[in-house]
Each structure stands twice: as C-alpha cells, then as structure tokens.
Coordinates of C-alpha atoms and ligand atoms in Angstrom, one line a residue:
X251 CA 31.4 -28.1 42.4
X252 CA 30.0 -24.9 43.2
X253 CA 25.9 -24.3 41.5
X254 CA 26.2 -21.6 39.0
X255 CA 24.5 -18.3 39.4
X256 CA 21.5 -17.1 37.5
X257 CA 20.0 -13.9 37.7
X258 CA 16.2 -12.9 37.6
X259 CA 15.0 -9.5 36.7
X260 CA 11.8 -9.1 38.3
X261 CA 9.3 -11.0 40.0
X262 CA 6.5 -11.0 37.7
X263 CA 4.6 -14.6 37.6
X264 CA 6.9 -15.5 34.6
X265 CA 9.6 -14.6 36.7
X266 CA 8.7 -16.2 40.0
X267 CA 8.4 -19.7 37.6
X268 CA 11.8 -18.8 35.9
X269 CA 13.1 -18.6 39.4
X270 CA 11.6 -22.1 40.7
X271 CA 12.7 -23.9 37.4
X272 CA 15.5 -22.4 37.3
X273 CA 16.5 -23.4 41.2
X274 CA 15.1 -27.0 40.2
X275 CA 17.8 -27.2 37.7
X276 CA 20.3 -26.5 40.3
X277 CA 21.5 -23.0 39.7
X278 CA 21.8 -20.7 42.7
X279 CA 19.1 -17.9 41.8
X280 CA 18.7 -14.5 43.0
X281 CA 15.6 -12.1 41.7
X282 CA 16.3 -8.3 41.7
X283 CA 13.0 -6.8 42.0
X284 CA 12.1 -3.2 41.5
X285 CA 9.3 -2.9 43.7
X286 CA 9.0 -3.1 47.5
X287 CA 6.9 -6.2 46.9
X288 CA 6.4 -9.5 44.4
X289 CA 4.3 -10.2 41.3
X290 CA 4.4 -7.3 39.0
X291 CA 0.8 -6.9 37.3
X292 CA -0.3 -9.6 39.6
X293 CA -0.6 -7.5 42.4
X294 CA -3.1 -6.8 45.7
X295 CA -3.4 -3.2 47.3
X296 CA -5.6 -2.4 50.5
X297 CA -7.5 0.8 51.3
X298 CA -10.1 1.6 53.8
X299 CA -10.9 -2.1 54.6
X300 CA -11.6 -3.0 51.0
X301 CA -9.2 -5.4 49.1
X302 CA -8.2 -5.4 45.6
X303 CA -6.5 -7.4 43.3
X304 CA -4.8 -4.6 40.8
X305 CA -4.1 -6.0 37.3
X306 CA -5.1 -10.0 36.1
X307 CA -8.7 -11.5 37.8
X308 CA -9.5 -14.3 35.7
X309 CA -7.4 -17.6 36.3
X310 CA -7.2 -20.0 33.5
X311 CA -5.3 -23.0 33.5
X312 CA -4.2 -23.5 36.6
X313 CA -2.3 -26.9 35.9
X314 CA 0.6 -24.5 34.7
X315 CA 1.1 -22.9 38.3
X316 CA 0.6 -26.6 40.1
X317 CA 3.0 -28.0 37.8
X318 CA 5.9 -26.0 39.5
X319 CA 5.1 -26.9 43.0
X320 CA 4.9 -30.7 41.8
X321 CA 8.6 -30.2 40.1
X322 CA 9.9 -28.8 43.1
X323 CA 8.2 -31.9 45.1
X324 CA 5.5 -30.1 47.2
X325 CA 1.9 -30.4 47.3
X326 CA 0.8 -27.5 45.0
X327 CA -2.5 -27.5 47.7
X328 CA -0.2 -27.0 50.6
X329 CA 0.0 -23.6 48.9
X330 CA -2.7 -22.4 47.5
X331 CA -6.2 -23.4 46.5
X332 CA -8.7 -22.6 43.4
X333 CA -12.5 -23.2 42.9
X334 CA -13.9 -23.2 39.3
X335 CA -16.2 -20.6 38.4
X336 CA -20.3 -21.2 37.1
X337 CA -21.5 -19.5 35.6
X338 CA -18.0 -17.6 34.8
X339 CA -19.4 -14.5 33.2
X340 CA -22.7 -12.1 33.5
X341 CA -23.3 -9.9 30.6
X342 CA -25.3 -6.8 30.2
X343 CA -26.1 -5.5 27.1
X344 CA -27.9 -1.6 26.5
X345 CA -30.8 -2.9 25.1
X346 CA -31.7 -4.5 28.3
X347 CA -30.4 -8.3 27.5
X348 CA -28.8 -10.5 30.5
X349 CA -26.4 -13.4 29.6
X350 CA -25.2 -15.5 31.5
X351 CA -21.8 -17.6 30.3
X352 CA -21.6 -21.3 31.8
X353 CA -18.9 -23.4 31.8
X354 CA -18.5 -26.2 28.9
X355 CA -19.2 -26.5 25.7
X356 CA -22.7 -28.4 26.3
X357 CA -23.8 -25.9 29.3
X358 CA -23.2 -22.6 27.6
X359 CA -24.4 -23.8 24.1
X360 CA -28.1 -24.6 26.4
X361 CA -28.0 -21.7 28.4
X362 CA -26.9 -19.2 25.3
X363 CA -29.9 -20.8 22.5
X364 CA -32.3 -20.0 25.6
X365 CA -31.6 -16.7 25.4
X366 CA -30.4 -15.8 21.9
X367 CA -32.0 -16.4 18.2
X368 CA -29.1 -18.7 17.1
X369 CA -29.9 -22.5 18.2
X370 CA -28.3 -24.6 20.3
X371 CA -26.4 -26.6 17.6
X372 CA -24.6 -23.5 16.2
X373 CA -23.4 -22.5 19.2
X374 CA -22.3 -26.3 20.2
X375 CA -20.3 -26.7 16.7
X376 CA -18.6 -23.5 17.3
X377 CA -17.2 -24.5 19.9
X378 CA -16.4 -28.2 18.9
X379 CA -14.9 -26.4 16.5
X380 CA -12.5 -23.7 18.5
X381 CA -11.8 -26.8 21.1
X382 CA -10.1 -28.3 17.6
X383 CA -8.6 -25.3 16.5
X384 CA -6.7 -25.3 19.8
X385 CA -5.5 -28.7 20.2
X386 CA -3.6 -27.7 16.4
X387 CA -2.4 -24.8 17.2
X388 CA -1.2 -25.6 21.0
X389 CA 1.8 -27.5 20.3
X390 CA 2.6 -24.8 17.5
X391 CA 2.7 -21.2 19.0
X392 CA 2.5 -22.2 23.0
X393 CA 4.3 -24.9 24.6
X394 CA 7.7 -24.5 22.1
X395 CA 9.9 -21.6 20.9
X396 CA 8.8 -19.8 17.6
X397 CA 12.6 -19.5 16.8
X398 CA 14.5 -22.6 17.2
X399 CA 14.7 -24.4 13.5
X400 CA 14.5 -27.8 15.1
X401 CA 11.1 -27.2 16.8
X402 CA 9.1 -27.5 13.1
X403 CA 10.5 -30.7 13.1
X404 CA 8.2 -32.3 15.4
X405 CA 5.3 -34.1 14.2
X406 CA 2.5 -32.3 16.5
X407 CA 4.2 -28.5 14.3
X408 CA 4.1 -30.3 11.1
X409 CA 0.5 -31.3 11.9
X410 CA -0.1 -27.4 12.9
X411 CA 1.1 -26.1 10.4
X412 CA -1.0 -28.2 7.4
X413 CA -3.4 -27.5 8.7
X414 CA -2.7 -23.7 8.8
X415 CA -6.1 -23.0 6.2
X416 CA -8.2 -24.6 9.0
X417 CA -6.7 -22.1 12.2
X418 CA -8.4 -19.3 11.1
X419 CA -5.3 -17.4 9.5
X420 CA -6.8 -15.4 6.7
X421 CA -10.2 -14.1 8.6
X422 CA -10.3 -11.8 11.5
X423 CA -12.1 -12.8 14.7
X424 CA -15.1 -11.0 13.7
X425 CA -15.3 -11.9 10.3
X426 CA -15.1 -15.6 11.7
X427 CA -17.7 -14.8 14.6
X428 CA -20.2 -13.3 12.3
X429 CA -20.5 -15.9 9.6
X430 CA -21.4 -18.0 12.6
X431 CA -24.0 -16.1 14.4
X432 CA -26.9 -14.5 13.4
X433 CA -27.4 -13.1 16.7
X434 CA -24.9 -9.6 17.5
X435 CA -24.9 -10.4 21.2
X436 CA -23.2 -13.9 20.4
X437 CA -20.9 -12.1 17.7
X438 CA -20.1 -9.6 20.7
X439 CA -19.6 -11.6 23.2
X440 CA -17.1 -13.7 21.4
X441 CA -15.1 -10.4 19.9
X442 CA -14.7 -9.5 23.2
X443 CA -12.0 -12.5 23.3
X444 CA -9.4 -10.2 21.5
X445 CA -9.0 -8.1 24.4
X446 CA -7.9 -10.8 26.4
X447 CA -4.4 -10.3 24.2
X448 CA -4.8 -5.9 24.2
X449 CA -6.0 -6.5 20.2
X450 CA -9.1 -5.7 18.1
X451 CA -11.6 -8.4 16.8
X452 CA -12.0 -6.3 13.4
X453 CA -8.0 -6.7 12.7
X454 CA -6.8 -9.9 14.9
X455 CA -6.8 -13.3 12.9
X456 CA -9.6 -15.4 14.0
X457 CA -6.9 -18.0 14.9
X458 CA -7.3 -15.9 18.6
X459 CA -11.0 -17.2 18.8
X460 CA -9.4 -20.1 20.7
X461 CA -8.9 -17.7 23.6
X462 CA -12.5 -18.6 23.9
X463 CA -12.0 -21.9 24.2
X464 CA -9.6 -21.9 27.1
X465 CA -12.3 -19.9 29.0
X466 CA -15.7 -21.7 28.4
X467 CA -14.4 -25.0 27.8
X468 CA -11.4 -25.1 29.9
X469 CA -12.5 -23.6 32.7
X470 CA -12.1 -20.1 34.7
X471 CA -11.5 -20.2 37.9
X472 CA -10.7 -18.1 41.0
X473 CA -7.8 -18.5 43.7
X474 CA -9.0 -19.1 47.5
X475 CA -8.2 -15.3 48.7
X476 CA -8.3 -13.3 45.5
X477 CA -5.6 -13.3 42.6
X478 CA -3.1 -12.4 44.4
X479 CA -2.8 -15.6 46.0
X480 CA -1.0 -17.3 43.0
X481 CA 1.9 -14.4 43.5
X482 CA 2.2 -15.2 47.1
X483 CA 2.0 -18.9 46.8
X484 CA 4.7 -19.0 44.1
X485 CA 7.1 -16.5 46.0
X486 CA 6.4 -18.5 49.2
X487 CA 7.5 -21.9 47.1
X488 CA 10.7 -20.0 45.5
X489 CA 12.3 -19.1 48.5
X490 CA 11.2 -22.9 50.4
X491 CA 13.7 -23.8 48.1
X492 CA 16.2 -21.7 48.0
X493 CA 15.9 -18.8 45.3
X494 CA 16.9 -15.5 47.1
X495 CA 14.9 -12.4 46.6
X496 CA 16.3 -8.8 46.8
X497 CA 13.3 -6.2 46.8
X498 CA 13.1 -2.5 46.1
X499 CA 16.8 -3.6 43.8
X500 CA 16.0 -1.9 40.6
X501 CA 18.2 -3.5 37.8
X502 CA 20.6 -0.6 35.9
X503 CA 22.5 -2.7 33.2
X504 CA 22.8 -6.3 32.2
X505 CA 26.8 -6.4 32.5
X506 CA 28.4 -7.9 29.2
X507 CA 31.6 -9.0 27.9
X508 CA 32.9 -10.0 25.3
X509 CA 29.1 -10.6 23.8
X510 CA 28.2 -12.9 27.1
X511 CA 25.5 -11.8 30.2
X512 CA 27.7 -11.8 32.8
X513 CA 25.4 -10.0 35.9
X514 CA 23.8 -7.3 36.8
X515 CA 24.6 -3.8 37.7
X516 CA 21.8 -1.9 40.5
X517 CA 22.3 0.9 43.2
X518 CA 23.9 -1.2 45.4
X519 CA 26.6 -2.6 42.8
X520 CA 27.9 -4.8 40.4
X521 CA 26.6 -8.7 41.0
X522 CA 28.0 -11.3 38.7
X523 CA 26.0 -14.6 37.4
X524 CA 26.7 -16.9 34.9
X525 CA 23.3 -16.5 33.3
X526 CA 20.7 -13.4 33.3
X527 CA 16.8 -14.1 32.8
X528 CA 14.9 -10.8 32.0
X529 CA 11.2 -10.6 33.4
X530 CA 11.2 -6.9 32.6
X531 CA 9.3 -5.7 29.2
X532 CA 11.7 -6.4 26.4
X533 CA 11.2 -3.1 25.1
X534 CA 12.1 -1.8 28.1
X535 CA 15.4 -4.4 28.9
X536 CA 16.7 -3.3 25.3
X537 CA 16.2 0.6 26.0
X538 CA 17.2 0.8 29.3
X539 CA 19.5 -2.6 30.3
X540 CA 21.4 -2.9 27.0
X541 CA 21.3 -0.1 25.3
X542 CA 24.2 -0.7 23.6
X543 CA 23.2 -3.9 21.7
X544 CA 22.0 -3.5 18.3
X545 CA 17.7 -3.6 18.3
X546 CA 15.9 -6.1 16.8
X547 CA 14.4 -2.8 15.4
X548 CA 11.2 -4.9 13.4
X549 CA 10.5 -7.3 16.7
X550 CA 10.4 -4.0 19.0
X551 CA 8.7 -1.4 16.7
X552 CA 5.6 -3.9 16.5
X553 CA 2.5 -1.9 17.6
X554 CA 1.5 -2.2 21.0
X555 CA -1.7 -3.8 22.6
X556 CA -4.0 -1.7 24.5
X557 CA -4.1 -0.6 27.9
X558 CA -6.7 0.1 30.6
X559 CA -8.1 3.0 33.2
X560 CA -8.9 0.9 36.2
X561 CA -11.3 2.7 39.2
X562 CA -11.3 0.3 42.3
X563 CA -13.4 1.9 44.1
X564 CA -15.3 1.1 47.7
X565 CA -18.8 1.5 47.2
X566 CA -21.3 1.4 50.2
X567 CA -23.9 -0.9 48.4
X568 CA -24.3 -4.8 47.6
X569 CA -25.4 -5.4 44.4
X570 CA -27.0 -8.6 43.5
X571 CA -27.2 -8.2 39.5
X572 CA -23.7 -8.4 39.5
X573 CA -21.6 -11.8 40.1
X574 CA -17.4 -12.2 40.3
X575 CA -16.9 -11.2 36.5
X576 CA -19.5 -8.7 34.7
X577 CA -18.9 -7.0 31.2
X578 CA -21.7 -3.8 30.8
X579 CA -21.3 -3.8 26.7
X580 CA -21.0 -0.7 24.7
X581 CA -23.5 -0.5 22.0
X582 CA -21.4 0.2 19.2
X583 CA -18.5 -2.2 19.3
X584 CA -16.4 -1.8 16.2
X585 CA -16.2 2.4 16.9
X586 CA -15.3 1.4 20.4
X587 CA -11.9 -0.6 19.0
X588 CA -12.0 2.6 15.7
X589 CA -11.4 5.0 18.8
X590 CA -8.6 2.4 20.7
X591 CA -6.5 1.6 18.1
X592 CA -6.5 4.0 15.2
X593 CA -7.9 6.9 16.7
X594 CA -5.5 6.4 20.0
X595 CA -8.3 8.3 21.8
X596 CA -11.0 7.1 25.0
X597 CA -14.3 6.2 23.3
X598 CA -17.3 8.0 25.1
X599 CA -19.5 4.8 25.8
X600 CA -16.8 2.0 27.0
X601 CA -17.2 -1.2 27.6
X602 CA -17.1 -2.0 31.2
X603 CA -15.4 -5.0 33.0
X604 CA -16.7 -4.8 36.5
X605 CA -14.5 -7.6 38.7
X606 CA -16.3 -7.8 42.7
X607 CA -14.0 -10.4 44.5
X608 CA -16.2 -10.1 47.6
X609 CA -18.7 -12.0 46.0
X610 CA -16.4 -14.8 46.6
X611 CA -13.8 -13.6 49.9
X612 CA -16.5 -11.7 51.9
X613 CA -13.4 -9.7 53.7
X614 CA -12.2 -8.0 50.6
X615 CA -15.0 -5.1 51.0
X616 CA -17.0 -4.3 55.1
X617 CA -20.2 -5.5 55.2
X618 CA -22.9 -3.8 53.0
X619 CA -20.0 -3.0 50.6
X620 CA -18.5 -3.9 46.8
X621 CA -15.0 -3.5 46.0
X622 CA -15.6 -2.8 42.8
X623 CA -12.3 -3.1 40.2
X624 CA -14.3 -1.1 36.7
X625 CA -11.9 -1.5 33.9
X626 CA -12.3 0.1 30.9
X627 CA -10.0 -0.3 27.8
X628 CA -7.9 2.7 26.7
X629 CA -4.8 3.1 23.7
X630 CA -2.1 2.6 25.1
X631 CA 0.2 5.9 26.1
X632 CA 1.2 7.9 23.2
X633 CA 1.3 10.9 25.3
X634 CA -2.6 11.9 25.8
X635 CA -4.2 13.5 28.6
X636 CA -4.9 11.2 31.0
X637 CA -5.9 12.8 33.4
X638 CA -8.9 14.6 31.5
X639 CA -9.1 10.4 30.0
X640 CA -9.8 9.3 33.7
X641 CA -12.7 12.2 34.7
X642 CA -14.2 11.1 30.8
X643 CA -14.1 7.3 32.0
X644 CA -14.8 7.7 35.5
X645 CA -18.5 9.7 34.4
X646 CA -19.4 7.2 31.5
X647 CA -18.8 4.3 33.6
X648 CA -21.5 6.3 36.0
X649 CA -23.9 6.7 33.6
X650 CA -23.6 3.4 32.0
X651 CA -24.2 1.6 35.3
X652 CA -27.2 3.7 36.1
X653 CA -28.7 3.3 32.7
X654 CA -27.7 -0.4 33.0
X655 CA -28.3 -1.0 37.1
X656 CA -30.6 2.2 37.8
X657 CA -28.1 3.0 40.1
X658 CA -26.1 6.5 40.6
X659 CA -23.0 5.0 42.0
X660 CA -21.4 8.0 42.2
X661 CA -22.5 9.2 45.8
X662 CA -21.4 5.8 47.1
X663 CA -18.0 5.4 45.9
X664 CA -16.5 6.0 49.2
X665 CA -12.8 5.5 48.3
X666 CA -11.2 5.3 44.7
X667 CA -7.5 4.8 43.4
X668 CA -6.7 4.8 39.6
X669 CA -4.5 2.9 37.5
X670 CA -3.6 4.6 34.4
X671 CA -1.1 3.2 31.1
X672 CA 1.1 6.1 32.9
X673 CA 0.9 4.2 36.5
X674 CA 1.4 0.4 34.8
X675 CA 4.3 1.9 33.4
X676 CA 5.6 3.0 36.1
X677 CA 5.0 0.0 38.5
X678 CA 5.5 -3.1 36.0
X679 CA 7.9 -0.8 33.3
X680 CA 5.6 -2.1 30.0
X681 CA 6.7 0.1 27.2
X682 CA 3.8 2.7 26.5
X683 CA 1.6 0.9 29.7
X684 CA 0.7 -1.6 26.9
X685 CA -0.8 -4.0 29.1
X686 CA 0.5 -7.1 27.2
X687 CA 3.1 -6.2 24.9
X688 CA 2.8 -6.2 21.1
X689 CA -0.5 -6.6 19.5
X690 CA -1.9 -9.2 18.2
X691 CA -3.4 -7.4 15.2
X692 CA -2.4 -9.1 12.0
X693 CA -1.6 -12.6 11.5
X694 CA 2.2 -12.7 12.0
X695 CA 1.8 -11.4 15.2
X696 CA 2.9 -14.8 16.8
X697 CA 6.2 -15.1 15.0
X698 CA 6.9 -11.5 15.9
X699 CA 7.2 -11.6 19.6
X700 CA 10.7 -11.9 20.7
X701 CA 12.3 -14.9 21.0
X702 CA 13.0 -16.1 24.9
X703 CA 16.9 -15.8 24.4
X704 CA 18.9 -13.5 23.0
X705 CA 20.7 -14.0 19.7
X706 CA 23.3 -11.8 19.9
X707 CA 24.5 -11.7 23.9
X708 CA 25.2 -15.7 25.5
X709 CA 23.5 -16.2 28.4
X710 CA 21.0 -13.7 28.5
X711 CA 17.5 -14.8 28.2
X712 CA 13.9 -13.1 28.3
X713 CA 10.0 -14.5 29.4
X714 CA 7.4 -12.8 30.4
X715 CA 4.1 -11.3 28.9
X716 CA 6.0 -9.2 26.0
X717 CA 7.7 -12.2 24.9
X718 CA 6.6 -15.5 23.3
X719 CA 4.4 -17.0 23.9
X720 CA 2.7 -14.0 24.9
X721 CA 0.8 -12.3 27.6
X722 CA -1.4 -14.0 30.6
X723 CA -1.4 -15.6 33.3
X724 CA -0.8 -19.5 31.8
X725 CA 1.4 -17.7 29.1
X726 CA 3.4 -16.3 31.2
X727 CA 3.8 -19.4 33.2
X728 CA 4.8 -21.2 29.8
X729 CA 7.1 -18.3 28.6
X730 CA 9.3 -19.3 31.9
X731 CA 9.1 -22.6 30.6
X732 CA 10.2 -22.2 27.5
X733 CA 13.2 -20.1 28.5
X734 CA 14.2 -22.2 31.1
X735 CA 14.0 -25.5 28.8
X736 CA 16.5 -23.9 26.5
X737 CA 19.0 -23.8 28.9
X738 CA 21.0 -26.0 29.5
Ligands
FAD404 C1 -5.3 -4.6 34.5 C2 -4.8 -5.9 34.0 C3 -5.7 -7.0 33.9 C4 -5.3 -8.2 33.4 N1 -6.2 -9.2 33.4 C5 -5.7 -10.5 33.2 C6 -6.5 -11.6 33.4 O1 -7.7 -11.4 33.8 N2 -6.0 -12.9 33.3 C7 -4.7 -13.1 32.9 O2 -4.3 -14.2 32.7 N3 -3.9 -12.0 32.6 C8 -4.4 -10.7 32.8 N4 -3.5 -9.7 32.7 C9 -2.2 -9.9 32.1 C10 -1.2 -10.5 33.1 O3 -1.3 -9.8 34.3 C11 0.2 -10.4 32.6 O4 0.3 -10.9 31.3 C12 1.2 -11.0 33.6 O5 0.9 -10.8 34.9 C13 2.6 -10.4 33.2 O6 3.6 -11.0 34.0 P1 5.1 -10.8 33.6 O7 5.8 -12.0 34.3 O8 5.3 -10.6 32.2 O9 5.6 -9.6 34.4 P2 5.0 -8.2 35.0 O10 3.8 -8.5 35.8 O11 5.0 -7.2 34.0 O12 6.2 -7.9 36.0 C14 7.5 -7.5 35.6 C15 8.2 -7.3 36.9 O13 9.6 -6.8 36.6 C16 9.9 -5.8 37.5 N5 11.0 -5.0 36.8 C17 10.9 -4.4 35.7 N6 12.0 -3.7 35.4 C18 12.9 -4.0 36.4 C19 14.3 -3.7 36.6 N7 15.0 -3.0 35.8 N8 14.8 -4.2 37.8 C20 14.1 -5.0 38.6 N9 12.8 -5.3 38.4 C21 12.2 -4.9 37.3 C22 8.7 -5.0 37.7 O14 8.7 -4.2 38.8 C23 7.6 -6.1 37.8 O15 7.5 -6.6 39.1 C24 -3.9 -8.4 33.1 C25 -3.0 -7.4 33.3 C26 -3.4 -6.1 33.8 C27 -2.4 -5.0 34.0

C-alpha cells in the first residue's frame, strides 16, 4: 500500500517535530517552507565574523527535542549536544544591586537570601511551592489538547482541575509575587517570568509563575554551537529519515473539498496530500490560506502578546560583568508593561535582555569582541513608527548600559542589524510580529488558544507557538505532539 501524504507548512521547531512524528507514523512528508532556510524564529545570521542566534536563546527542557531522535531510533547525541547553565542568569538593577540566579531550588534560595532582605526559607517554599503548582497543572494545559471532551476524563485533569483554587487562577503574577516577598528585586525578578509568554505580570494569572519553575528548578541550558543548533539538528534528523524539504516554497492556499484538506497550492503548483499540518501563525493560515472558512472570530481576535526590538550588534570590547544571559532592569516596572500593553507605545527606560553566546562558543564574535543580541520588549505592531521606536531603543539601551557598566558602547558597536515586530512578521508571518501569539493576560487565556485541528475542514491540523499549548521552545515541541497524537 502506498504511505499517505502529509503536508507541512513551515519549518519552525514545531514543524520540524510534526515532520519527524509525522514520518515515524509512516506518512510520506513534505515541508513547504517560505524561507531560503529552516527554523523560523529559531534562526542564526552571520555578519562581519560575529555569529548570532536571531530569536529564542534560552533552552529549557531539552528531553522534548531528544525524545524525537530516540522515536526515530537515533542517538539524540549523535546530533547535537547541550551543557546546563550555572548560574543561568546575571541581574543588574539601577540602584547598583548584582544577582546572580543559580540553578535549583536549594542553590538559588542560598545564593538569593545572601543578597536580598527576604530569608532563605521564603524563597525555598516559593519555590517548593511553584515546583507543585506545575506538576498539577502539567498534565492539564501541556501535554493534552484543551479541546477534546475525553481528555478531562483522565485522572491526572480531574486532579488539576480540583485543585484549580491552589494554581493561582484568581491572582495575577504580581499580586502572587508580592505577598511573598518583601524584597522588590525578588518581586521583579520573578515578574519578569511573564514575558517569557509576551504577557504582563500586573494582568497574567499567577498560574504563569510556574514558568519559573521550569527555569530555576528544571534547568536552562545551552546547545553546543549556539541555538541554532537544535534547528539544524532536527532538520538534519527529518530528512535521515525521509521527510522531504522544499525551501523558498511559500504556501498560497490550503486546497479543500468538500470540507476536507486536500494539499497545498504554491508558485510552483497545486500538490495534493491526504493530510495538511500548519506551522504558520494561525492568524495568519486563516487570513491568508483559508480565507474562505468561517473564523473562529473570539479564538483569533484574542489580544496579542508583545514583541521585541532586537540590536545584535558587534562590539570591539569583552566585558566580564556580563555572562551568557543578563537582564539590566528598568526601575519602574509596572509603567514599563502601562506603556507595552495599554499604552502600545516604547517605554523610555527598557528593560534590557543582553544574550553574549561567545561567552560560551568563543567563534561567534573575533577575539577582543561581544556579539551582543540587546532585546528590549515593544507592543506588538499596531502600525507605530518603528523606525523612530528603534533610534528611541537603540539610545536608552546606550545610556542604560553606561549608567549600569560605565561603559559608552556606542563608539564600539562596530556592526548592527535590527529586528523589528515589522521584520518578525515578515520572516516567520506572526500576526502583528506578536512574538508568541495571543496573550496570556487573563485567566482563560489557556482555553483560548486554538485548538491543534480544525473543527470545521478534515484533515487539516495546526501546532506551533500560536496554538495550544502555546509558545517556546518545549511548547512548541509538545504542540507537534499533540497534533500529531490526534491523528490517526
Ligand atoms: C526574539 C525572540 C526571542 C525568543 N526567546 C525565546 C527563548 O529564549 N526561549 C524559548 O523557548 N522561546 C523563545 N522564543 C519563542 C520561540 O522562538 C517560538 O515560540 C518558536 O520558535 C516558534 O516556533 P514555531 O514552530 O511556532 O514557528 P515559527 O518559528 O514562527 O516558524 C514558522 C515557519 O513557518 C514558515 N511559514 C509561514 N507561513 C508560511 C507559508 N505560507 N508557506 C510556507 N512557510 C511558511 C515561516 O517562514 C517560518 O519558518 C523567542 C522568539 C523570538 C522571536
């Protein structure tokens, strides 16, 4: 019998693991992929002998990538490799204050009550406590679809969903975080978890605090070679085994009949499959791909997370201060998010997420250099001027760092590109540049990502970031997952 044919839309991560699951369960798979080259957001771009990794740069569970090369019978080592990070963060604060974030629970809670006025207990039971406000909500919103009746029959969702008064539900992040702490740098520090997800501490449900918990207690960790590593090692493992890839093949239409997928349309043709997995932004698939399916208007019109204006810039210095992940905080936190979300405007003292990857692969910057990757987090586009956006950001981040580092950086930023919300919607086609789809900024958030198949058209599914179970690098991985389970 001849393998049926499934079709890929892009060649994000969630669609490089839709492909390899996909392939293990026997279908003949093809990805169409926009660009001239693999991984969507999880992308690497050279310039003037300085490397950068252009969108995700901290790796979290990494058992969700192995797990595909082990299904697909290969040593996931053979492919790539991973070290975990310690201490996995450096934080600078304006008032002068230095933090250092260690990994586990007993480590950070030590290192933290050194260095803040809360003790170590507090800090310890917080994060006994987020470690158990994961393992009941895990089974619940990650590893199963939101939208299949039969999945709130399981015992670990009945469990998750008693126990819904204990998850944090009916607090925001911040309220939860500053009952706890008496100290704001702790409080901050912890916020700053809701931007892991594009959303606000002051309006996300402190359910999201377990973001934390994958981080500190889980581990972070960072791919032999940079980032982009886990995009070539997956691509590298999906065509070992068979899945075919067709580059710079922009998708046109998902081709339907009689309410079933039935292939793809692009420049080069029609190509028919029995099955059609979208990678590309929901939003997007539904405007552009199927624009003649009725919306699920209320899933779509959710608000969108935040974006970012990225510098990676080559600077001719080595600074020791800094380690692989740094976070220069602005002082005034909740106007920061004021100006993000309801304001839609840049704030004028950002906080900075400063990722140097030649701290770890010495050949990502010459010698005597940084490749510095400055992040600062925007609204996402609702038409504003971005280009007057990038000179504001580009001159705080300047001032910040020589307030913070005594250092005027500008003079030694010897190259520069820019990533914008226009730019990530342009390379990766996120609605608005929204760096990870809805936001989640109220507490039904979860339930109102879209499913990961259609309801109306047979045989087309969705994963990916905008979808459940939601943006990230080990979401992302799961989102294929889940898709690919429901198939059958
Ligand atoms: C700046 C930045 C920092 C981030 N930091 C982190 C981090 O530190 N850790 C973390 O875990 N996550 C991080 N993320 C989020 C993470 O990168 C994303 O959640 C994840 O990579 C999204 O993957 P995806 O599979 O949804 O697809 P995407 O990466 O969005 O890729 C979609 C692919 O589909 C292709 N495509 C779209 N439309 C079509 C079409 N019509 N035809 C053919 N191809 C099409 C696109 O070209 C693209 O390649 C970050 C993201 C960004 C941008």
């Amino acid at each position: 019998m001849s393998e049926k044919q499934c079709a890929i839309i892009g060649s994000g991560v969630a669609g490089l693991a839709a492909a390899i699951r996909m392939r293990n369960k026997g279908f003949a798979v093809t990805v169409y992929e926009a660009n001239t080259f693999p991984g969507g957001k999880l992308s690497s771009e050279s310039q003037n002998g300085y490397r950068f990794d252009m969108g995700p740069s901290v790796f979290t569970m990494p058992h969700f990538a192995d797990e595909l090369f082990i299904l697909s019978g290969k040593n996931p080592r053979d492919y790539f490799s991973y070290e975990k990070l310690d201490p996995v963060y450096r934080y600078f604060f304006e008032d002068g204050k230095v933090l250092d974030a260690y990994h586990g629970r007993e480590r950070f809670s030590e290192e933290m009550a050194k260095q803040t006025i809360d003790s170590e207990k507090v800090i310890y039971d917080y994060l006994e406590k987020t470690d158990k406000m994961y393992n009941l909500t895990d089974e619940v919103f990650l590893h199963n679809s939101l939208h299949k009746v039969r999945n709130y029959l399981t015992k670990a969702v009945a469990k998750g969903i008693l126990n819904f008064g204990k998850i944090g539900a009916f607090d925001t992040m911040h309220g939860a975080n500053e009952k706890v702490f008496k100290d704001p740098h702790l409080v901050q520090i912890f916020n700053r978890y809701a931007t892991y997800n594009g959303s606000s501490p002051y309006l996300a449900p402190a359910t999201l605090n377990v973001i934390s918990h994958v981080e500190i207690e889980r581990g972070a960790y960072y791919p032999k070679g940079g980032m982009h590593s886990i995009t070539k090692a997956l691509e590298k493992l999906a065509k070992d085994i068979g899945v075919e890839f067709k580059y710079n093949t922009r998708v046109e239409k998902i081709l339907i009949d009689k309410k079933h997928a039935k292939g793809v349309r692009t420049s080069e043709g029609d190509f028919k499959h029995d099955l059609v997995i979208s990678n590309m932004d929901v939003y997007a698939t539904y405007k552009h791909l199927i624009s003649d399916v009725k919306k699920p208007v209320k899933t779509l019109n959710q608000p969108k997370s935040s974006s970012g204006i990225i510098f990676y810039w080559g600077i001719r210095k080595v600074f020791d201060e800094l380690k692989l992940h740094n976070i220069l905080f602005s002082e005034n936190y909740r106007e920061e998010f004021e100006y993000i979300f309801e304001k839609k405007q840049i704030y004028h003292d950002p906080t900075i997420y400063v990722n140097v990857t030649c701290k770890h692969t010495s050949t990502d910057a010459p010698e005597g250099c940084e490749n510095w990757f400055a992040f600062v987090n925007v609204p996402n586009n609702q038409g504003q001027d971005w280009d007057a956006y990038i000179n504001e950001a580009r001159e705080a981040i300047i001032q910040k760092v020589k307030r913070i580092l005594g250092v005027d950086i500008g003079p030694l930023i010897e190259c520069e590109m820019v990533f914008d919300p226009r730019v990530i919607e342009r390379r990766t086609s996120s609605a608005f540049g929204a760096i990870y789809g809805n936001s989640s900024n109220n507490k039904f958030a979860a339930f109102l990502r879209h499913p990961n198949f259609s309801k109306q058209i047979k045989n087309l599914h969705f994963c990916g970031g905008s979808v459940h179970p939601g943006p990230s690098i080990p979401l992302c991985l799961l989102s294929a997952k889940i898709t690919t389970d429901l198939i059958k």
